[in-house]
């Protein structure tokens, strides 16, 4: 499904005293929010699982200031002969773009290091690009959602929530064996990052209009290269995961990956006290830029997610899950199925 962008978004930056610093084009990857929006309507049963309509990213004008000032943006999915499906998003999604611009202004001495700044989001119509013959068309070839029918309620009654469940997230159910194996593998590799590829199924409950995922197994990334700060999947890891899918022959798909964070080793290296570790930002719900790169590159589907095993010195191993919420990788809750 192609995503067109008939407007160009920019951030208008202001210094602490209100002085205008300039307006700079806001570079954003619209892929994750576009995928999230499409999947949101597929989950609700409002878009077919192979829904392949064109979509666009549009400004939502500020109520009082009007054009070109935005109070947010909209992803609009066209449906031939029907009202388009829309999701609106806030200007806070431009925070990273504004922060990048701010650091350039600091380098240019327009802004002092640590100085407070504010920004407005503006949008201007983009010049129409002539279609060059033989030119590449940017196209997002989203695969159909491979979901089978099942009852969400049966899964809910057979599981326990872990972390904070947000109703806007696709429910994810994890088999307890997967977490037990991940815990054992983490302990066996104490001090270095280890991990694996999560496989399972996508289910759809037509009665409640929801799609949910079930993690049935994890393929250990035996060929991965792990040191204490980073885990890299090698081509052999992917071969092993695909071989496992074929061998199991249960119509499973790749759902994401898990890896460990040897927080106890990180903290030891920085001589953090046990008490300090308890409030350490790495101890729980920490997802690094490298982790994000792996998720985006290897598991770009909007239903994919990552699990992190937090190995700290002050408590038993805990698990955090991260997924695409409104196009942004966010810590999220999940369900652990009960044995049997
Ligand atoms: Zn990590």
mmCIF file with all atom_site columns, C-alpha atoms and ligand atoms in Angstrom, residues 193 259-261 266 288 291, ligand 1:
data_model
loop_
_atom_site.group_PDB
_atom_site.id
_atom_site.type_symbol
_atom_site.label_atom_id
_atom_site.label_alt_id
_atom_site.label_comp_id
_atom_site.label_asym_id
_atom_site.label_entity_id
_atom_site.label_seq_id
_atom_site.pdbx_PDB_ins_code
_atom_site.Cartn_x
_atom_site.Cartn_y
_atom_site.Cartn_z
_atom_site.occupancy
_atom_site.B_iso_or_equiv
_atom_site.pdbx_formal_charge
_atom_site.auth_seq_id
_atom_site.auth_comp_id
_atom_site.auth_asym_id
_atom_site.auth_atom_id
_atom_site.pdbx_PDB_model_num
ATOM   1 C  CA  . UNK A 1 193 ? 23.629 -10.581 26.030 1.00 0.00 ? 193 UNK A CA  1
ATOM   2 C  CA  . UNK A 1 259 ? 17.262 -10.785 24.342 1.00 0.00 ? 259 UNK A CA  1
ATOM   3 C  CA  . UNK A 1 260 ? 18.746 -10.370 27.771 1.00 0.00 ? 260 UNK A CA  1
ATOM   4 C  CA  . UNK A 1 261 ? 20.042 -7.241  29.457 1.00 0.00 ? 261 UNK A CA  1
ATOM   5 C  CA  . UNK A 1 266 ? 26.504 -3.121  33.520 1.00 0.00 ? 266 UNK A CA  1
ATOM   6 C  CA  . UNK A 1 288 ? 18.281 0.782   23.376 1.00 0.00 ? 288 UNK A CA  1
ATOM   7 C  CA  . UNK A 1 291 ? 17.432 -2.898  20.100 1.00 0.00 ? 291 UNK A CA  1
HETATM 8 ZN ZN1 . LIG B 2 .   ? 19.123 -4.462  24.459 1.00 0.00 ? 1   LIG B ZN1 1
#
